[in-house]
Each structure stands twice: as C-alpha cells, then as structure tokens.
PDB file of C-alpha atoms and ligand atoms in Angstrom:
ATOM      1  CA  UNK A   1       9.924  13.517 -16.734  1.00 44.00           C
ATOM      2  CA  UNK A   2       6.559  11.675 -16.622  1.00 45.00           C
ATOM      3  CA  UNK A   3       7.336   9.460 -19.635  1.00 43.00           C
ATOM      4  CA  UNK A   4      10.821   8.484 -18.313  1.00 42.00           C
ATOM      5  CA  UNK A   5       9.718   7.820 -14.660  1.00 46.00           C
ATOM      6  CA  UNK A   6       6.692   5.861 -15.844  1.00 43.00           C
ATOM      7  CA  UNK A   7       8.986   3.543 -17.667  1.00 42.00           C
ATOM      8  CA  UNK A   8      11.253   3.477 -14.626  1.00 62.00           C
ATOM      9  CA  UNK A   9       8.699   2.294 -12.161  1.00 75.00           C
ATOM     10  CA  UNK A  10       6.694   0.003 -14.528  1.00 79.00           C
ATOM     11  CA  UNK A  11       8.921  -2.907 -13.356  1.00 81.00           C
ATOM     12  CA  UNK A  12       7.075  -2.764  -9.940  1.00 82.00           C
ATOM     13  CA  UNK A  13       3.656  -3.759 -11.339  1.00 80.00           C
ATOM     14  CA  UNK A  14       4.206  -7.606 -11.452  1.00 82.00           C
ATOM     15  CA  UNK A  15       4.523  -7.567  -7.609  1.00 90.00           C
ATOM     16  CA  UNK A  16       0.789  -6.584  -7.509  1.00 95.00           C
ATOM     17  CA  UNK A  17      -0.055 -10.078  -8.868  1.00 95.00           C
ATOM     18  CA  UNK A  18       1.717 -11.667  -5.901  1.00 94.00           C
ATOM     19  CA  UNK A  19       0.080  -9.579  -3.256  1.00 96.00           C
ATOM     20  CA  UNK A  20      -3.246  -9.822  -5.116  1.00 97.00           C
ATOM     21  CA  UNK A  21      -2.951 -13.634  -4.862  1.00 97.00           C
ATOM     22  CA  UNK A  22      -2.114 -13.449  -1.178  1.00 97.00           C
ATOM     23  CA  UNK A  23      -5.209 -11.366  -0.430  1.00 98.00           C
ATOM     24  CA  UNK A  24      -7.240 -13.941  -2.389  1.00 98.00           C
ATOM     25  CA  UNK A  25      -5.649 -16.887  -0.526  1.00 97.00           C
ATOM     26  CA  UNK A  26      -6.611 -15.312   2.795  1.00 97.00           C
ATOM     27  CA  UNK A  27     -10.269 -14.924   1.738  1.00 96.00           C
ATOM     28  CA  UNK A  28     -10.114 -11.164   1.298  1.00 97.00           C
ATOM     29  CA  UNK A  29     -11.243 -11.279  -2.330  1.00 97.00           C
ATOM     30  CA  UNK A  30     -13.205 -13.095  -4.919  1.00 96.00           C
ATOM     31  CA  UNK A  31     -11.535 -15.319  -7.521  1.00 96.00           C
ATOM     32  CA  UNK A  32     -11.606 -12.618 -10.157  1.00 95.00           C
ATOM     33  CA  UNK A  33      -8.701 -10.935  -8.334  1.00 96.00           C
ATOM     34  CA  UNK A  34      -6.405 -13.959  -8.498  1.00 96.00           C
ATOM     35  CA  UNK A  35      -4.293 -14.051 -11.656  1.00 95.00           C
ATOM     36  CA  UNK A  36      -2.280 -16.969 -13.096  1.00 94.00           C
ATOM     37  CA  UNK A  37       0.823 -14.833 -12.672  1.00 93.00           C
ATOM     38  CA  UNK A  38       0.073 -14.311  -9.000  1.00 94.00           C
ATOM     39  CA  UNK A  39      -0.519 -18.017  -8.496  1.00 95.00           C
ATOM     40  CA  UNK A  40       2.782 -18.946 -10.291  1.00 94.00           C
ATOM     41  CA  UNK A  41       4.895 -16.388  -8.433  1.00 92.00           C
ATOM     42  CA  UNK A  42       3.375 -17.581  -5.158  1.00 94.00           C
ATOM     43  CA  UNK A  43       4.173 -21.197  -5.993  1.00 95.00           C
ATOM     44  CA  UNK A  44       7.714 -20.276  -7.061  1.00 92.00           C
ATOM     45  CA  UNK A  45       8.400 -18.434  -3.813  1.00 91.00           C
ATOM     46  CA  UNK A  46       6.902 -21.057  -1.568  1.00 93.00           C
ATOM     47  CA  UNK A  47      10.164 -22.762  -0.627  1.00 92.00           C
ATOM     48  CA  UNK A  48      11.595 -19.354   0.378  1.00 89.00           C
ATOM     49  CA  UNK A  49       8.602 -18.196   2.331  1.00 90.00           C
ATOM     50  CA  UNK A  50       8.473 -21.643   4.066  1.00 92.00           C
ATOM     51  CA  UNK A  51      12.139 -21.457   4.931  1.00 89.00           C
ATOM     52  CA  UNK A  52      11.851 -17.910   6.296  1.00 88.00           C
ATOM     53  CA  UNK A  53       9.006 -19.033   8.485  1.00 89.00           C
ATOM     54  CA  UNK A  54      10.680 -22.257   9.757  1.00 88.00           C
ATOM     55  CA  UNK A  55      14.200 -20.869  10.225  1.00 87.00           C
ATOM     56  CA  UNK A  56      13.557 -17.267  11.352  1.00 85.00           C
ATOM     57  CA  UNK A  57       9.935 -17.151  12.417  1.00 84.00           C
ATOM     58  CA  UNK A  58       9.429 -14.669   9.632  1.00 86.00           C
ATOM     59  CA  UNK A  59       5.937 -15.160   8.044  1.00 91.00           C
ATOM     60  CA  UNK A  60       5.847 -13.048   4.881  1.00 91.00           C
ATOM     61  CA  UNK A  61       2.106 -13.491   4.346  1.00 94.00           C
ATOM     62  CA  UNK A  62       1.282 -12.645   7.947  1.00 94.00           C
ATOM     63  CA  UNK A  63       3.475  -9.507   7.561  1.00 92.00           C
ATOM     64  CA  UNK A  64       1.500  -8.535   4.398  1.00 95.00           C
ATOM     65  CA  UNK A  65      -1.801  -9.172   6.177  1.00 97.00           C
ATOM     66  CA  UNK A  66      -0.631  -7.057   9.132  1.00 97.00           C
ATOM     67  CA  UNK A  67      -0.242  -3.982   6.948  1.00 97.00           C
ATOM     68  CA  UNK A  68      -3.413  -4.710   4.871  1.00 98.00           C
ATOM     69  CA  UNK A  69      -5.765  -5.243   7.738  1.00 98.00           C
ATOM     70  CA  UNK A  70      -4.367  -2.349   9.822  1.00 98.00           C
ATOM     71  CA  UNK A  71      -5.051   0.000   6.864  1.00 98.00           C
ATOM     72  CA  UNK A  72      -8.501  -1.521   6.613  1.00 98.00           C
ATOM     73  CA  UNK A  73      -9.179  -0.822  10.328  1.00 98.00           C
ATOM     74  CA  UNK A  74      -8.022   2.799  10.028  1.00 98.00           C
ATOM     75  CA  UNK A  75     -10.148   3.220   6.936  1.00 98.00           C
ATOM     76  CA  UNK A  76     -13.240   1.758   8.646  1.00 98.00           C
ATOM     77  CA  UNK A  77     -12.693   4.146  11.590  1.00 98.00           C
ATOM     78  CA  UNK A  78     -12.316   7.106   9.261  1.00 98.00           C
ATOM     79  CA  UNK A  79     -15.616   6.260   7.516  1.00 98.00           C
ATOM     80  CA  UNK A  80     -17.583   5.408  10.604  1.00 97.00           C
ATOM     81  CA  UNK A  81     -16.229   7.986  13.029  1.00 96.00           C
ATOM     82  CA  UNK A  82     -14.661  10.605  10.695  1.00 95.00           C
ATOM     83  CA  UNK A  83     -17.429  10.850   8.155  1.00 95.00           C
ATOM     84  CA  UNK A  84     -15.214  10.091   5.224  1.00 98.00           C
ATOM     85  CA  UNK A  85     -17.224   9.418   1.990  1.00 98.00           C
ATOM     86  CA  UNK A  86     -14.567   9.661  -0.707  1.00 98.00           C
ATOM     87  CA  UNK A  87     -11.480   7.448  -0.846  1.00 98.00           C
ATOM     88  CA  UNK A  88      -8.625   7.344  -3.407  1.00 98.00           C
ATOM     89  CA  UNK A  89      -6.414   4.306  -3.449  1.00 98.00           C
ATOM     90  CA  UNK A  90      -3.217   4.974  -5.441  1.00 98.00           C
ATOM     91  CA  UNK A  91      -1.129   1.967  -6.619  1.00 97.00           C
ATOM     92  CA  UNK A  92      -4.142  -0.124  -6.098  1.00 98.00           C
ATOM     93  CA  UNK A  93      -2.851  -3.090  -8.140  1.00 97.00           C
ATOM     94  CA  UNK A  94      -5.081  -6.125  -7.715  1.00 97.00           C
ATOM     95  CA  UNK A  95      -6.122  -5.147  -4.234  1.00 98.00           C
ATOM     96  CA  UNK A  96      -9.739  -6.061  -3.412  1.00 98.00           C
ATOM     97  CA  UNK A  97     -10.180  -3.243  -0.804  1.00 98.00           C
ATOM     98  CA  UNK A  98     -12.188  -0.993  -3.142  1.00 98.00           C
ATOM     99  CA  UNK A  99     -14.619  -3.903  -3.821  1.00 98.00           C
ATOM    100  CA  UNK A 100     -14.882  -4.817  -0.162  1.00 98.00           C
ATOM    101  CA  UNK A 101     -15.502  -1.295   1.107  1.00 98.00           C
ATOM    102  CA  UNK A 102     -17.999  -0.265  -1.582  1.00 98.00           C
ATOM    103  CA  UNK A 103     -19.953  -3.446  -0.781  1.00 97.00           C
ATOM    104  CA  UNK A 104     -19.843  -2.604   2.923  1.00 97.00           C
ATOM    105  CA  UNK A 105     -20.508   1.197   2.723  1.00 98.00           C
ATOM    106  CA  UNK A 106     -23.244   2.130   0.202  1.00 96.00           C
ATOM    107  CA  UNK A 107     -22.474   5.854   0.620  1.00 96.00           C
ATOM    108  CA  UNK A 108     -18.740   5.506  -0.239  1.00 98.00           C
ATOM    109  CA  UNK A 109     -17.215   6.778  -3.467  1.00 98.00           C
ATOM    110  CA  UNK A 110     -14.034   4.804  -4.158  1.00 98.00           C
ATOM    111  CA  UNK A 111     -11.501   5.862  -6.785  1.00 98.00           C
ATOM    112  CA  UNK A 112      -8.662   3.380  -7.543  1.00 98.00           C
ATOM    113  CA  UNK A 113      -5.638   4.446  -9.491  1.00 98.00           C
ATOM    114  CA  UNK A 114      -2.392   2.905 -10.810  1.00 97.00           C
ATOM    115  CA  UNK A 115      -0.005   3.183 -13.768  1.00 96.00           C
ATOM    116  CA  UNK A 116      -2.062   3.030 -16.956  1.00 96.00           C
ATOM    117  CA  UNK A 117      -1.504  -0.607 -17.901  1.00 95.00           C
ATOM    118  CA  UNK A 118      -2.381  -1.821 -14.374  1.00 96.00           C
ATOM    119  CA  UNK A 119      -5.273   0.602 -14.156  1.00 97.00           C
ATOM    120  CA  UNK A 120      -6.640  -0.781 -17.452  1.00 96.00           C
ATOM    121  CA  UNK A 121      -6.330  -4.318 -16.111  1.00 96.00           C
ATOM    122  CA  UNK A 122      -8.107  -3.432 -12.895  1.00 97.00           C
ATOM    123  CA  UNK A 123     -10.896  -1.564 -14.807  1.00 98.00           C
ATOM    124  CA  UNK A 124     -11.429  -4.574 -17.021  1.00 97.00           C
ATOM    125  CA  UNK A 125     -11.542  -6.934 -13.987  1.00 97.00           C
ATOM    126  CA  UNK A 126     -14.126  -4.751 -12.173  1.00 97.00           C
ATOM    127  CA  UNK A 127     -16.062  -4.134 -15.335  1.00 97.00           C
ATOM    128  CA  UNK A 128     -16.137  -7.852 -16.245  1.00 97.00           C
ATOM    129  CA  UNK A 129     -17.611  -8.692 -12.837  1.00 97.00           C
ATOM    130  CA  UNK A 130     -20.201  -5.872 -13.068  1.00 96.00           C
ATOM    131  CA  UNK A 131     -18.688  -3.957 -10.170  1.00 97.00           C
ATOM    132  CA  UNK A 132     -17.626  -0.745 -11.932  1.00 96.00           C
ATOM    133  CA  UNK A 133     -20.003   2.254 -11.713  1.00 94.00           C
ATOM    134  CA  UNK A 134     -20.483   5.680 -10.275  1.00 94.00           C
ATOM    135  CA  UNK A 135     -19.511   4.463  -6.845  1.00 97.00           C
ATOM    136  CA  UNK A 136     -16.337   2.623  -7.892  1.00 98.00           C
ATOM    137  CA  UNK A 137     -13.996   3.834 -10.599  1.00 98.00           C
ATOM    138  CA  UNK A 138     -10.437   3.318 -11.826  1.00 98.00           C
ATOM    139  CA  UNK A 139      -8.053   5.945 -13.297  1.00 98.00           C
ATOM    140  CA  UNK A 140      -4.499   6.093 -14.522  1.00 98.00           C
ATOM    141  CA  UNK A 141      -1.925   7.910 -12.347  1.00 98.00           C
ATOM    142  CA  UNK A 142       1.832   8.147 -12.100  1.00 97.00           C
ATOM    143  CA  UNK A 143       2.931   9.375  -8.645  1.00 97.00           C
ATOM    144  CA  UNK A 144       6.131  10.686 -10.241  1.00 96.00           C
ATOM    145  CA  UNK A 145       4.311  12.927 -12.761  1.00 95.00           C
ATOM    146  CA  UNK A 146       4.448  16.478 -11.413  1.00 92.00           C
ATOM    147  CA  UNK A 147       1.955  17.629 -14.077  1.00 94.00           C
ATOM    148  CA  UNK A 148      -0.091  16.371 -17.006  1.00 97.00           C
ATOM    149  CA  UNK A 149      -2.938  13.891 -17.369  1.00 97.00           C
ATOM    150  CA  UNK A 150      -1.404  11.257 -15.076  1.00 97.00           C
ATOM    151  CA  UNK A 151      -0.543  13.733 -12.294  1.00 98.00           C
ATOM    152  CA  UNK A 152      -1.907  13.603  -8.830  1.00 98.00           C
ATOM    153  CA  UNK A 153      -3.579  16.995  -9.319  1.00 98.00           C
ATOM    154  CA  UNK A 154      -5.581  15.593 -12.226  1.00 98.00           C
ATOM    155  CA  UNK A 155      -6.600  12.494 -10.188  1.00 98.00           C
ATOM    156  CA  UNK A 156      -7.916  14.536  -7.293  1.00 98.00           C
ATOM    157  CA  UNK A 157      -9.475  17.264  -9.477  1.00 97.00           C
ATOM    158  CA  UNK A 158     -12.722  15.349  -9.887  1.00 93.00           C
ATOM    159  CA  UNK A 159     -13.374  14.909  -6.151  1.00 98.00           C
ATOM    160  CA  UNK A 160     -15.758  16.982  -4.018  1.00 98.00           C
ATOM    161  CA  UNK A 161     -13.472  19.554  -2.487  1.00 98.00           C
ATOM    162  CA  UNK A 162     -16.095  20.420   0.190  1.00 97.00           C
ATOM    163  CA  UNK A 163     -15.959  16.965   1.672  1.00 97.00           C
ATOM    164  CA  UNK A 164     -13.282  15.166   3.653  1.00 98.00           C
ATOM    165  CA  UNK A 165     -11.013  12.870   1.661  1.00 98.00           C
ATOM    166  CA  UNK A 166      -8.865   9.856   2.484  1.00 98.00           C
ATOM    167  CA  UNK A 167      -5.978   8.727   0.280  1.00 98.00           C
ATOM    168  CA  UNK A 168      -4.296   5.265   0.465  1.00 98.00           C
ATOM    169  CA  UNK A 169      -1.093   3.866  -0.885  1.00 98.00           C
ATOM    170  CA  UNK A 170      -0.039   0.297   0.050  1.00 98.00           C
ATOM    171  CA  UNK A 171       2.951  -1.617  -1.206  1.00 96.00           C
ATOM    172  CA  UNK A 172       4.445   1.447  -2.944  1.00 96.00           C
ATOM    173  CA  UNK A 173       6.622   3.560  -0.697  1.00 96.00           C
ATOM    174  CA  UNK A 174       9.654   1.301  -0.337  1.00 94.00           C
ATOM    175  CA  UNK A 175      10.156   0.882  -4.075  1.00 92.00           C
ATOM    176  CA  UNK A 176      11.376   4.479  -4.212  1.00 94.00           C
ATOM    177  CA  UNK A 177      14.378   6.290  -2.754  1.00 94.00           C
ATOM    178  CA  UNK A 178      13.426   8.592   0.174  1.00 96.00           C
ATOM    179  CA  UNK A 179      13.849  11.948  -1.644  1.00 96.00           C
ATOM    180  CA  UNK A 180      11.596  10.756  -4.462  1.00 96.00           C
ATOM    181  CA  UNK A 181       8.840   9.493  -2.173  1.00 97.00           C
ATOM    182  CA  UNK A 182       9.086  12.537   0.066  1.00 98.00           C
ATOM    183  CA  UNK A 183       8.611  14.757  -2.971  1.00 97.00           C
ATOM    184  CA  UNK A 184       5.402  12.805  -3.753  1.00 98.00           C
ATOM    185  CA  UNK A 185       4.218  13.214  -0.161  1.00 98.00           C
ATOM    186  CA  UNK A 186       4.850  16.995  -0.294  1.00 98.00           C
ATOM    187  CA  UNK A 187       2.846  17.272  -3.523  1.00 98.00           C
ATOM    188  CA  UNK A 188       0.140  15.148  -1.938  1.00 98.00           C
ATOM    189  CA  UNK A 189       0.003  17.279   1.297  1.00 98.00           C
ATOM    190  CA  UNK A 190      -0.279  20.453  -0.759  1.00 98.00           C
ATOM    191  CA  UNK A 191      -3.226  19.101  -2.786  1.00 98.00           C
ATOM    192  CA  UNK A 192      -4.949  17.601   0.256  1.00 98.00           C
ATOM    193  CA  UNK A 193      -4.837  21.121   1.854  1.00 98.00           C
ATOM    194  CA  UNK A 194      -7.626  22.013  -0.559  1.00 97.00           C
ATOM    195  CA  UNK A 195     -10.058  19.755   1.314  1.00 98.00           C
ATOM    196  CA  UNK A 196     -11.692  20.567   4.704  1.00 97.00           C
ATOM    197  CA  UNK A 197      -9.950  17.486   6.228  1.00 97.00           C
ATOM    198  CA  UNK A 198      -7.757  14.873   4.707  1.00 98.00           C
ATOM    199  CA  UNK A 199      -6.162  11.632   5.813  1.00 98.00           C
ATOM    200  CA  UNK A 200      -3.335   9.752   4.132  1.00 98.00           C
ATOM    201  CA  UNK A 201      -2.847   6.094   5.031  1.00 98.00           C
ATOM    202  CA  UNK A 202       0.248   4.192   3.959  1.00 98.00           C
ATOM    203  CA  UNK A 203       2.583   1.533   5.174  1.00 98.00           C
ATOM    204  CA  UNK A 204       6.419   1.487   5.209  1.00 96.00           C
ATOM    205  CA  UNK A 205       9.290  -0.700   6.194  1.00 95.00           C
ATOM    206  CA  UNK A 206      11.731   1.237   8.392  1.00 96.00           C
ATOM    207  CA  UNK A 207      15.485   0.605   8.593  1.00 95.00           C
ATOM    208  CA  UNK A 208      15.317  -1.052  12.031  1.00 93.00           C
ATOM    209  CA  UNK A 209      19.012  -1.884  12.460  1.00 93.00           C
ATOM    210  CA  UNK A 210      18.668  -3.174  15.999  1.00 91.00           C
ATOM    211  CA  UNK A 211      15.934  -5.603  15.048  1.00 91.00           C
ATOM    212  CA  UNK A 212      16.943  -9.272  15.784  1.00 89.00           C
ATOM    213  CA  UNK A 213      15.918 -10.248  12.255  1.00 87.00           C
ATOM    214  CA  UNK A 214      17.618  -7.255  10.528  1.00 90.00           C
ATOM    215  CA  UNK A 215      19.966  -9.410   8.515  1.00 88.00           C
ATOM    216  CA  UNK A 216      17.141 -11.615   7.204  1.00 85.00           C
ATOM    217  CA  UNK A 217      15.063  -8.483   6.552  1.00 85.00           C
ATOM    218  CA  UNK A 218      17.926  -7.015   4.442  1.00 86.00           C
ATOM    219  CA  UNK A 219      18.187 -10.226   2.571  1.00 84.00           C
ATOM    220  CA  UNK A 220      14.425 -10.299   1.920  1.00 83.00           C
ATOM    221  CA  UNK A 221      14.255  -6.750   0.668  1.00 84.00           C
ATOM    222  CA  UNK A 222      17.282  -7.473  -1.517  1.00 83.00           C
ATOM    223  CA  UNK A 223      15.302 -10.335  -2.974  1.00 81.00           C
ATOM    224  CA  UNK A 224      12.245  -8.165  -3.600  1.00 82.00           C
ATOM    225  CA  UNK A 225      14.540  -5.656  -5.280  1.00 79.00           C
ATOM    226  CA  UNK A 226      16.039  -8.336  -7.563  1.00 80.00           C
ATOM    227  CA  UNK A 227      12.632  -9.865  -8.426  1.00 80.00           C
ATOM    228  CA  UNK A 228      11.210  -6.421  -9.330  1.00 79.00           C
ATOM    229  CA  UNK A 229      14.451  -5.333 -11.031  1.00 75.00           C
ATOM    230  CA  UNK A 230      14.837  -2.246  -8.844  1.00 80.00           C
ATOM    231  CA  UNK A 231      15.783  -1.206  -5.294  1.00 83.00           C
ATOM    232  CA  UNK A 232      13.808  -1.665  -2.118  1.00 88.00           C
ATOM    233  CA  UNK A 233      15.289   0.956   0.224  1.00 92.00           C
ATOM    234  CA  UNK A 234      14.181   1.049   3.894  1.00 93.00           C
ATOM    235  CA  UNK A 235      13.062   4.442   5.138  1.00 95.00           C
ATOM    236  CA  UNK A 236      13.768   6.135   8.571  1.00 97.00           C
ATOM    237  CA  UNK A 237      15.381   4.568  11.621  1.00 96.00           C
ATOM    238  CA  UNK A 238      12.420   4.623  14.036  1.00 96.00           C
ATOM    239  CA  UNK A 239       8.857   5.892  14.625  1.00 97.00           C
ATOM    240  CA  UNK A 240      10.032   9.387  15.698  1.00 98.00           C
ATOM    241  CA  UNK A 241      11.943   9.872  12.385  1.00 98.00           C
ATOM    242  CA  UNK A 242       8.885   8.637  10.490  1.00 98.00           C
ATOM    243  CA  UNK A 243       6.647  11.240  12.123  1.00 98.00           C
ATOM    244  CA  UNK A 244       9.256  13.998  11.632  1.00 98.00           C
ATOM    245  CA  UNK A 245       9.599  13.004   7.965  1.00 98.00           C
ATOM    246  CA  UNK A 246       5.866  13.281   7.308  1.00 98.00           C
ATOM    247  CA  UNK A 247       5.655  16.544   9.260  1.00 98.00           C
ATOM    248  CA  UNK A 248       8.358  18.005   7.044  1.00 98.00           C
ATOM    249  CA  UNK A 249       6.387  16.971   4.034  1.00 98.00           C
ATOM    250  CA  UNK A 250       3.393  19.004   5.202  1.00 98.00           C
ATOM    251  CA  UNK A 251       1.311  16.704   7.393  1.00 98.00           C
ATOM    252  CA  UNK A 252       0.871  18.439  10.830  1.00 98.00           C
ATOM    253  CA  UNK A 253      -0.638  15.339  12.553  1.00 98.00           C
ATOM    254  CA  UNK A 254       0.983  11.940  12.258  1.00 98.00           C
ATOM    255  CA  UNK A 255       0.209   8.567  13.956  1.00 98.00           C
ATOM    256  CA  UNK A 256       2.655   5.729  13.528  1.00 98.00           C
ATOM    257  CA  UNK A 257       1.140   2.314  14.163  1.00 98.00           C
ATOM    258  CA  UNK A 258       2.914  -0.940  14.737  1.00 97.00           C
ATOM    259  CA  UNK A 259       0.558  -3.694  13.316  1.00 97.00           C
ATOM    260  CA  UNK A 260       2.453  -6.316  15.274  1.00 95.00           C
ATOM    261  CA  UNK A 261       0.967  -4.840  18.460  1.00 94.00           C
ATOM    262  CA  UNK A 262      -2.534  -5.419  17.164  1.00 93.00           C
ATOM    263  CA  UNK A 263      -2.389  -8.941  15.793  1.00 93.00           C
ATOM    264  CA  UNK A 264      -4.981 -10.232  18.232  1.00 92.00           C
ATOM    265  CA  UNK A 265      -7.577  -7.622  17.221  1.00 93.00           C
ATOM    266  CA  UNK A 266      -6.773  -8.206  13.547  1.00 92.00           C
ATOM    267  CA  UNK A 267      -7.263 -12.003  13.961  1.00 91.00           C
ATOM    268  CA  UNK A 268      -3.655 -12.715  12.917  1.00 92.00           C
ATOM    269  CA  UNK A 269      -0.900 -14.953  14.237  1.00 86.00           C
ATOM    270  CA  UNK A 270       1.668 -13.404  16.471  1.00 87.00           C
ATOM    271  CA  UNK A 271       5.212 -13.438  15.128  1.00 84.00           C
ATOM    272  CA  UNK A 272       8.489 -13.669  17.015  1.00 82.00           C
ATOM    273  CA  UNK A 273      10.259 -10.339  17.795  1.00 82.00           C
ATOM    274  CA  UNK A 274       9.331  -6.710  17.348  1.00 89.00           C
ATOM    275  CA  UNK A 275       7.256  -5.533  14.385  1.00 93.00           C
ATOM    276  CA  UNK A 276       8.904  -4.946  11.021  1.00 93.00           C
ATOM    277  CA  UNK A 277       6.261  -2.856   9.209  1.00 95.00           C
ATOM    278  CA  UNK A 278       4.592   0.451  10.213  1.00 98.00           C
ATOM    279  CA  UNK A 279       1.251   1.946   9.105  1.00 98.00           C
ATOM    280  CA  UNK A 280       1.221   5.724   9.001  1.00 98.00           C
ATOM    281  CA  UNK A 281      -1.904   7.815   9.404  1.00 98.00           C
ATOM    282  CA  UNK A 282      -1.027  11.407   8.412  1.00 98.00           C
ATOM    283  CA  UNK A 283      -3.738  14.093   8.644  1.00 98.00           C
ATOM    284  CA  UNK A 284      -4.399  17.663   7.543  1.00 97.00           C
ATOM    285  CA  UNK A 285      -7.136  20.030   8.638  1.00 92.00           C
ATOM    286  CA  UNK A 286      -9.958  19.569  11.154  1.00 74.00           C
TER     287      UNK A 286
HETATM  288  C1  LIG B 301       3.388  -4.175  -4.693  1.00 93.75           C
HETATM  289  S1  LIG B 301       2.163  -3.632  -5.737  1.00 93.75           S
HETATM  290  C2  LIG B 301       0.937  -3.148  -4.559  1.00 93.75           C
HETATM  291  C3  LIG B 301      -0.454  -3.353  -5.079  1.00 93.75           C
HETATM  292  C4  LIG B 301      -1.557  -3.197  -4.065  1.00 93.75           C
HETATM  293  N1  LIG B 301      -1.551  -1.919  -3.420  1.00 93.75           N
HETATM  294  C5  LIG B 301      -1.420  -4.285  -2.960  1.00 93.75           C
HETATM  295  O1  LIG B 301      -1.078  -3.994  -1.827  1.00 93.75           O
HETATM  296  O2  LIG B 301      -1.763  -5.436  -3.314  1.00 93.75           O
HETATM  297  C6  LIG B 301       2.797  -2.024  -6.321  1.00 93.75           C
HETATM  298  C7  LIG B 301       1.857  -1.203  -7.203  1.00 93.75           C
HETATM  299  O3  LIG B 301       2.400   0.092  -7.406  1.00 93.75           O
HETATM  300  C8  LIG B 301       2.110   0.462  -8.742  1.00 93.75           C
HETATM  301  N2  LIG B 301       3.049   1.566  -9.179  1.00 93.75           N
HETATM  302  C9  LIG B 301       4.378   1.451  -9.510  1.00 93.75           C
HETATM  303  N3  LIG B 301       4.863   2.615  -9.834  1.00 93.75           N
HETATM  304  C10 LIG B 301       3.858   3.518  -9.740  1.00 93.75           C
HETATM  305  C11 LIG B 301       3.722   4.908 -10.035  1.00 93.75           C
HETATM  306  N4  LIG B 301       4.768   5.638 -10.412  1.00 93.75           N
HETATM  307  N5  LIG B 301       2.565   5.506  -9.843  1.00 93.75           N
HETATM  308  C12 LIG B 301       1.489   4.796  -9.406  1.00 93.75           C
HETATM  309  N6  LIG B 301       1.522   3.477  -9.100  1.00 93.75           N
HETATM  310  C13 LIG B 301       2.659   2.822  -9.314  1.00 93.75           C
HETATM  311  C14 LIG B 301       2.385  -0.856  -9.493  1.00 93.75           C
HETATM  312  O4  LIG B 301       1.728  -0.786 -10.831  1.00 93.75           O
HETATM  313  C15 LIG B 301       1.653  -1.815  -8.565  1.00 93.75           C
HETATM  314  O5  LIG B 301       0.306  -1.997  -8.856  1.00 93.75           O
END
C-alpha cells in the first residue's frame, strides 16, 4: 500500500512551492525558502488571486496567513505555557516554521518530515544554509504508510517518550478524502497515547454551505484540485462536527479555532464575511 499511495499523493508536493513563496513574500522566511517554481506559480496565479480579492473580497494569501499564524500562536503557547520541547511537523514542504522556532527557542527539538523527495529537498536547503543539526532535522514520512520505514510509527520512534510532544500538519488534510485522513488521525492518536501529553495542531477547510462565499470557495478548491491533479474535498459541516470527528479518532480534548476572529492579534487584514478556515488543537493526556 505504501508504494502505491506514495505515488498517489506525490502530485500534492508542487503546492508546497507556492505556499513556501507566500511565506517568503510575507517576510516569514529567508530567501533560501523561495524557489523559482514558487515564484512562477505565484506570478501565474496573480490575475486569479487579484480577481478573487477585488470581486469577492476573498484574499487567498491572507487566508493562508490566517492558518499559518494561528498555528504559530498555538505552538508558541504550547512551548511557553505547556512545556513542549519536541515538535514534529509533517508535510513540512518549504515551510520556514522549523527554522523560525528553533531560532527563537534554543531548547526546542524540531523534526520536519515529508514525502522522501520533498524531505530530501528540505534537508538540502537547511544543510546548505548551515541550519541542520541535532536541534533541527528532516526525515521522510508517508502519512498513508501504515507500516515500514516511512510510517508514522518509525518517525515518532526516535522521540523522547517521557516528554510532551506536539505534532503539526499544515496544508495537508483537505487533499485527502475524509475516511483516509481520519484513518491517519486514528493512527496518530494511538501513537501519541505513548507520550505523557500530546498535542496535534492542524488546519482544515470545512464544507460551510451557508457561507456567503460558498460558490466561490467551491470554485477555488476545484481549481486547487485541478492544479494539483487530485481532489480537494471539504471536511465536516461545522465546528461541532469537526470536534466530534477528532474525538471519534481518539482525541478526547478538541479546540476548534476560527482564525478570522483573531486577525487583529495576528496583525492581519480583516476579510469580508465569516471565516473559511479552522485551526484544530486536539490533545491527549495531561
Ligand atoms: C500544500 S503543501 C504544504 C506545505 C507546508 N506545510 C506549508 O504549509 O507551506 C502539502 C505538502 O504535503 C506533502 N505530502 C503530500 N502527500 C503526503 C503524504 N502522503 N505524507 C506526507 N506528506 C505528504 C507534500 O509533499 C507537500 O509538501
């Protein structure tokens, strides 16, 4: 299964160049994280993102920043108030979070992971800049591999099981059908149960059918699907269903955050209408 699914979700990887370039553009990373592919895709999509902003008040980059900075804020709180000292970021792509947080917190161990080709690229990037070391490492993982060297179990095996742990996925969940991603969450919850306390942070785009921009949202996710040669299904109808879904997967404590409610504290622009993305903080133990 691992070999087949790895091929199946490899088409998602180019999207990491686009988001990587967005983080760079908004001064969240150094130039090493910006690739020529990211720059080209960004330029290619500019007329569309401009049109969405002007016609519908839908600012794609602000939406991406909402999720990214909300996850950052939850991570900072977990480190500063929850004593977290080991973080695993799965589907890291070209995200600069590992770099930013290891710079900020000297005691933090940060493990980034992605499909092997993207992991190799990220390792090279960090190594080339002299940022790789005991504190900051990169590994290959396939969230669909139930066993074997790329499985989640192998990724988490090297961590300190007597210490709290925090796992992040960003920009991953909606590329998979709900039963597939729920099976991953269930495997994750089971493995996180081996730590004294564990937190999982992720973002997802719910199927908000009553949202005034629902038609445009459907069009946008259809476009993401076409560009990445896959599907981009929306998951759950509302915050209650999100919480219930995570509880079913084995996370007893779930907080669903709407980043649109926090734009002022995140230093972002307010967008018209209710929020489109949610950040989920799911916890075990403690
Ligand atoms: C949209 S990018 C997000 C990258 C980064 N998290 C960000 O927000 O900029 C999606 C990432 O998911 C990774 N990915 C796709 N399928 C995966 C899988 N089966 N296991 C682990 N990562 C996967 C891709 O390689 C890519 O880096």
